[in-house]
mmCIF file of C-alpha atoms in Angstrom:
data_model
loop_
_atom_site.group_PDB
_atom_site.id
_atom_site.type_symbol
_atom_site.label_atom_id
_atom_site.label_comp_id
_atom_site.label_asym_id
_atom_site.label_seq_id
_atom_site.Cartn_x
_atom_site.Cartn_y
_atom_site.Cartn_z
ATOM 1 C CA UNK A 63 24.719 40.221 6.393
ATOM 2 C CA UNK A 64 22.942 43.899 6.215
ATOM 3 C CA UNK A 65 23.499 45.323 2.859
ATOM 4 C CA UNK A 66 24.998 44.142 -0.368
ATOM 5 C CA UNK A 67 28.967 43.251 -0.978
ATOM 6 C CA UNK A 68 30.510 42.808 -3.781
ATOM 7 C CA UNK A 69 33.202 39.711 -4.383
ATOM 8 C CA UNK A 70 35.194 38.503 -6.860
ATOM 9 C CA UNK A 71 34.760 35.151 -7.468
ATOM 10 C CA UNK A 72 37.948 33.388 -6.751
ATOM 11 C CA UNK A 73 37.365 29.979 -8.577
ATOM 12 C CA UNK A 74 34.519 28.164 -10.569
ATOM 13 C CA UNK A 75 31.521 27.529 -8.451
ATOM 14 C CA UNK A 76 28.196 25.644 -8.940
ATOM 15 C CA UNK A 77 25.523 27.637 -7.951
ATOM 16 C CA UNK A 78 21.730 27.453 -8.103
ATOM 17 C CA UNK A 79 19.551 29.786 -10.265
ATOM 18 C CA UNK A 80 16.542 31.657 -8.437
ATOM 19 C CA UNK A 81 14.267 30.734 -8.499
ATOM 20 C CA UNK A 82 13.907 27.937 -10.568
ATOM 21 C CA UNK A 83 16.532 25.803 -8.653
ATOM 22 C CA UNK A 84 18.508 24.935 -11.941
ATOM 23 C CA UNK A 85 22.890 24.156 -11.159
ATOM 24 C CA UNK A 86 25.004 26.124 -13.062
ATOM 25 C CA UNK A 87 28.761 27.055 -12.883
ATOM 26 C CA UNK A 88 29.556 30.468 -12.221
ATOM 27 C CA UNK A 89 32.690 31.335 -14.017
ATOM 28 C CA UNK A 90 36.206 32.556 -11.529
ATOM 29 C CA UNK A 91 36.491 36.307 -11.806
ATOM 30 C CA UNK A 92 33.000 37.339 -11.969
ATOM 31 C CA UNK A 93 32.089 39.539 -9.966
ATOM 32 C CA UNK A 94 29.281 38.791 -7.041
ATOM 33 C CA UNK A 95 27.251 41.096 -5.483
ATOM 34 C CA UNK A 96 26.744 38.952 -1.882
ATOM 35 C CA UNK A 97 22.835 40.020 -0.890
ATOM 36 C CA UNK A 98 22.162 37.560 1.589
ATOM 37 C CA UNK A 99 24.401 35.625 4.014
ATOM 38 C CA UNK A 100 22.266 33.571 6.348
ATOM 39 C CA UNK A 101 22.248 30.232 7.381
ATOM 40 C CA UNK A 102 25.763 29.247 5.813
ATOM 41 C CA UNK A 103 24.072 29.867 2.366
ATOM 42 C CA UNK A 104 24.898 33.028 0.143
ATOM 43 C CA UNK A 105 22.648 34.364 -2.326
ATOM 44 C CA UNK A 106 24.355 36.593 -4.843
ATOM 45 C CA UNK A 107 23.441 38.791 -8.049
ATOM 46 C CA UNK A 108 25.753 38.072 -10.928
ATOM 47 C CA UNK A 109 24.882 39.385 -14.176
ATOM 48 C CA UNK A 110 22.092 40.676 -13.074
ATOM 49 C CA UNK A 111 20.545 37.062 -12.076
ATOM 50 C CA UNK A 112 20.119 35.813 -9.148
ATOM 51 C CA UNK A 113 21.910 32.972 -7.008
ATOM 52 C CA UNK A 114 22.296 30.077 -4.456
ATOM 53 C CA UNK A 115 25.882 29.427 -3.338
ATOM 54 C CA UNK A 116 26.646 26.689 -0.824
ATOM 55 C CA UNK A 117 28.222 27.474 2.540
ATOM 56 C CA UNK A 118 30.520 24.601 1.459
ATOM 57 C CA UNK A 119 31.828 27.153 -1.314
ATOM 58 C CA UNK A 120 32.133 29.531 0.877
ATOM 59 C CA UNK A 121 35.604 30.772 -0.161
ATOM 60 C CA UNK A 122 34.911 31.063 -3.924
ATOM 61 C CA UNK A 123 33.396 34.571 -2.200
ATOM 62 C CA UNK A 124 36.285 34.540 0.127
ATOM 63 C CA UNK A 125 34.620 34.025 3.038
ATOM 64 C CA UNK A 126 35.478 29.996 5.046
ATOM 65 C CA UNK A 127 33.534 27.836 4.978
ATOM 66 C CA UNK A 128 30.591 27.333 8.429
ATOM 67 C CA UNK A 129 32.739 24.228 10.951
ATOM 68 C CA UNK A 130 30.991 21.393 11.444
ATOM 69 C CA UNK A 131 30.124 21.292 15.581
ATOM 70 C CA UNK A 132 32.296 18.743 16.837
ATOM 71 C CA UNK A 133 31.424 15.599 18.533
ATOM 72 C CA UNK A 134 30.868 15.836 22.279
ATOM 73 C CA UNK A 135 31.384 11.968 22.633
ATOM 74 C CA UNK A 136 28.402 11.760 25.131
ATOM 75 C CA UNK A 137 25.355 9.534 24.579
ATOM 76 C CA UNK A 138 22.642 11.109 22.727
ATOM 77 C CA UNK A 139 19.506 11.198 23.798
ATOM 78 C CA UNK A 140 15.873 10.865 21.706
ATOM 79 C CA UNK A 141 15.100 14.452 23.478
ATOM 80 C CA UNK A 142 18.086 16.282 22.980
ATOM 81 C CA UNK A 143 18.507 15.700 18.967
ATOM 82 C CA UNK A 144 14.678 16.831 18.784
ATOM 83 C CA UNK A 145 15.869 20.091 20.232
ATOM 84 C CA UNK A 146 18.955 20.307 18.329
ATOM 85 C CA UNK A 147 17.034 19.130 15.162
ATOM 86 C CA UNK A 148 15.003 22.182 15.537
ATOM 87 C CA UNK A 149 18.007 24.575 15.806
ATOM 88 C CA UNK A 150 19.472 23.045 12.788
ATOM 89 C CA UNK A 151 16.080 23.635 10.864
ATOM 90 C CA UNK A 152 16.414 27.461 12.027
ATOM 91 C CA UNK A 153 19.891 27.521 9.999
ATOM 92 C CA UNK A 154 17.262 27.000 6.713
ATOM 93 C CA UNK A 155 16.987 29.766 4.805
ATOM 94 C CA UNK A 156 14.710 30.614 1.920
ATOM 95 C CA UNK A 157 17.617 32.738 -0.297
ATOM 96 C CA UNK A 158 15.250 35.098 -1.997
ATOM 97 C CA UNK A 159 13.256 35.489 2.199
ATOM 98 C CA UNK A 160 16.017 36.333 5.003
ATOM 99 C CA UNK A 161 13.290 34.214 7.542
ATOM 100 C CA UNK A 162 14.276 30.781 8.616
ATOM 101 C CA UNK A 163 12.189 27.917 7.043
ATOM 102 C CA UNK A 164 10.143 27.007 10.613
ATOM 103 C CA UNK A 165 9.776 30.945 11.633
ATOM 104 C CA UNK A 166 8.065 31.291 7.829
ATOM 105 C CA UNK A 167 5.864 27.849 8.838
ATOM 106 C CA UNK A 168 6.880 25.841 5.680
ATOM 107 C CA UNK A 169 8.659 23.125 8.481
ATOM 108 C CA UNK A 170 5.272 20.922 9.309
ATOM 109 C CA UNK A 171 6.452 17.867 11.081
ATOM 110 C CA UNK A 172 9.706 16.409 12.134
ATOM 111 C CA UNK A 173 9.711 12.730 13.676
ATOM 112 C CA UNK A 174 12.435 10.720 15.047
ATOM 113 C CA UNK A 175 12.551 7.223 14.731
ATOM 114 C CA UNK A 176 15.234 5.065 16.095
ATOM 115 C CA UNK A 177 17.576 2.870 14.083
ATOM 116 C CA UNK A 178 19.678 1.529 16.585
ATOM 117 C CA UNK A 179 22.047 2.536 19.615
ATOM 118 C CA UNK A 180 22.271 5.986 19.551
ATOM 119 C CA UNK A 181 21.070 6.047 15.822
ATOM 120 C CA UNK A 182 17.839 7.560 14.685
ATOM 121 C CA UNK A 183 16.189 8.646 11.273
ATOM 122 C CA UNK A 184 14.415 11.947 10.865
ATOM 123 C CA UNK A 185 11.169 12.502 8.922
ATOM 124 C CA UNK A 186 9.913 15.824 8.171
ATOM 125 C CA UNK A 187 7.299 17.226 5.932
ATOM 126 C CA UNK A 188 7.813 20.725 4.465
ATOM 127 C CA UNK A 189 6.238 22.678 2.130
ATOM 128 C CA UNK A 190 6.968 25.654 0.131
ATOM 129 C CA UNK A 191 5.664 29.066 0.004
ATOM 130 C CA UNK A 192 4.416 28.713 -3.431
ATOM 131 C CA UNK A 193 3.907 24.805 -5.505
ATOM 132 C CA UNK A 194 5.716 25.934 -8.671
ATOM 133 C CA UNK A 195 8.632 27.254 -6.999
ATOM 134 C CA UNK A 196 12.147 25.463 -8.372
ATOM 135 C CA UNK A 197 14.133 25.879 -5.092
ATOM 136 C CA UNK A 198 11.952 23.465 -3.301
ATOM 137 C CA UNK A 199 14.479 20.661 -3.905
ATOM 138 C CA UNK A 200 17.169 22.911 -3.006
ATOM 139 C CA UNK A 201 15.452 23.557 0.432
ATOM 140 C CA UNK A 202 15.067 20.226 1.359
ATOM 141 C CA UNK A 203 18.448 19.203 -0.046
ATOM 142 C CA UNK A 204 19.437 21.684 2.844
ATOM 143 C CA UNK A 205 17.211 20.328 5.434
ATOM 144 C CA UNK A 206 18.559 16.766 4.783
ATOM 145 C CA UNK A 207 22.371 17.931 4.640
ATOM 146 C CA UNK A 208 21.803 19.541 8.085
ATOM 147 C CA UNK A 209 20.442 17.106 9.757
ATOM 148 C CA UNK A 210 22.668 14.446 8.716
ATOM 149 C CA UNK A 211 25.616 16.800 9.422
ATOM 150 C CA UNK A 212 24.359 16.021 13.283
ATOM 151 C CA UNK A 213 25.682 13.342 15.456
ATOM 152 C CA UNK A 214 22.969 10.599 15.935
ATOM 153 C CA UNK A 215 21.290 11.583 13.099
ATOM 154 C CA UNK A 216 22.169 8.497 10.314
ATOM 155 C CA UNK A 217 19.225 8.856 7.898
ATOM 156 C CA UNK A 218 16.590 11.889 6.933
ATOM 157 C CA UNK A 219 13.410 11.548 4.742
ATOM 158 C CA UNK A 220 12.278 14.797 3.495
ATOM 159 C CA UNK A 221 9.085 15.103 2.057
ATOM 160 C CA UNK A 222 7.519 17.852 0.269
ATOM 161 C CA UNK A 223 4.031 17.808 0.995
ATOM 162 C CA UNK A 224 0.928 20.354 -0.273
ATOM 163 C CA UNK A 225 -2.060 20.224 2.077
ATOM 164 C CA UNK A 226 -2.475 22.003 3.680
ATOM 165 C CA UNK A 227 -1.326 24.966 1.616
ATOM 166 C CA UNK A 228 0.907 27.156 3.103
ATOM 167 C CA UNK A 229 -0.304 31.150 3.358
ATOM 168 C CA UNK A 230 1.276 33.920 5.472
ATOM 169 C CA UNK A 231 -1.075 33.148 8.607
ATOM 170 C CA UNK A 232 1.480 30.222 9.000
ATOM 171 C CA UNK A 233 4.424 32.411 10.033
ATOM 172 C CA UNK A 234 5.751 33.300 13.290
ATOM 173 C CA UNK A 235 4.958 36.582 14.646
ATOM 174 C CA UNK A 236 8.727 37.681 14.547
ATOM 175 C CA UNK A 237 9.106 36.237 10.578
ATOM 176 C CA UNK A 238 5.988 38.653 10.122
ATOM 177 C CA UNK A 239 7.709 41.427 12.022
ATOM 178 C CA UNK A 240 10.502 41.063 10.145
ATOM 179 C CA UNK A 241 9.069 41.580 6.349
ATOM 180 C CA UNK A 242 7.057 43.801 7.590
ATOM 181 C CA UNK A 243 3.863 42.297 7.785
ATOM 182 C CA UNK A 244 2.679 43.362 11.299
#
C-alpha cells in the first residue's frame, strides 16, 4: 500500500503497540490511518500511536482477510518446503520497515528436520534490528504462524538469537535500495 488511508474501525480489535510489542484493544469506531499494508499485516496510526494489526483482522479495517493456499494433495518434498519456506519468510514484515525480514538480513538460518511421512519441523534463528526492540516476539510469532500455516510443516522453533549483531551491511542490496541507503 503507497500512501496512508484512513478506516474506520468496524469492531474491537487487538492490536500491538510499536514498538514495544505490548496487546491492546483498539476500540470499534476509531478511526485508523492504514500506513503500511504488507505481508498480510497492517500497521496503523490511531491516536497518534502507532500499530500492529493482524491480517487475520483484516476486516476490522474493512479489508478480507489474506486465504490460506490450499492443499495441492501431492507429496511434499524436503526441497520444495525449503523453497516455499523461504517465500513464506519474504511475507515477514518489520511494521515500522516496509523490507521483508530476510531482504533486511535479520532471517539467519532455517533448518528442516523431519518428523515423519511428509512431516517436518522448522528451526530458524532470527534476530532483530536492534536487542531492546518489543516487536521481536511479535516477529517471530509471525514467522512461526507462517510456517505452520504450510502443508508439511507440523512444528517451528523460532529462536531469537544476538551474535552476531545485526547492522545494515546485512541487508540485501534491493532492501538498501529501497530505504534509500545506496
Amino acid at each position: 500500500m503507497n500512501g496512508s488511508k484512513s478506516k474506520t474501525l468496524t469492531r474491537d480489535v487487538e492490536a500491538s503497540i510499536i514498538p514495544v510489542g505490548e496487546k491492546v484493544t483498539l476500540q470499534k469506531g476509531e478511526q485508523a490511518q492504514v500506513t503500511q499494508s504488507l505481508g498480510g499485516s497492517y500497521t496503523v496510526i490511531v491516536n497518534g500511536n502507532m500499530f500492529r494489526i493482524e491480517g487475520k483482522d483484516a476486516d476490522a479495517l474493512g479489508f478480507e482477510a489474506e486465504a490460506k493456499p490450499a492443499s495441492t494433495g501431492a507429496p511434499i518434498s524436503q526441497e520444495n518446503l525449503e523453497k516455499e519456506i523461504w517465500t513464506q519468510l519474504k511475507n515477514c514484515y518489520d511494521p515500522e520497515i516496509p523490507v521483508n525480514v530476510v531482504d533486511l538480513g535479520l532471517i539467519y538460518d532455517c533448518h528442516l528436520s523431519p518428523l515423519g511421512a511428509g512431516s517436518f519441523k522448522a528451526d530458524v534463528k532470527m534476530t532483530l534490528t536492534a536487542p531492546g526492540c518489543g516487536m521481536g516476539p511479535v516477529l517471530a510469532q509471525d514467522v512461526q504462524n507462517r510456517l505452520l500455516s504450510l502443508e508439511g510443516v507440523d512444528d517451528v522453533a523460532v529462536e531469537l538469537v544476538w551474535e552476531p549483531p545485526w547492522n545494515q551491511g546485512m541487508m540485501t542490496e534491493a532492501a538498501k535500495l529501497q530505504l534509500g541507503l545506496m
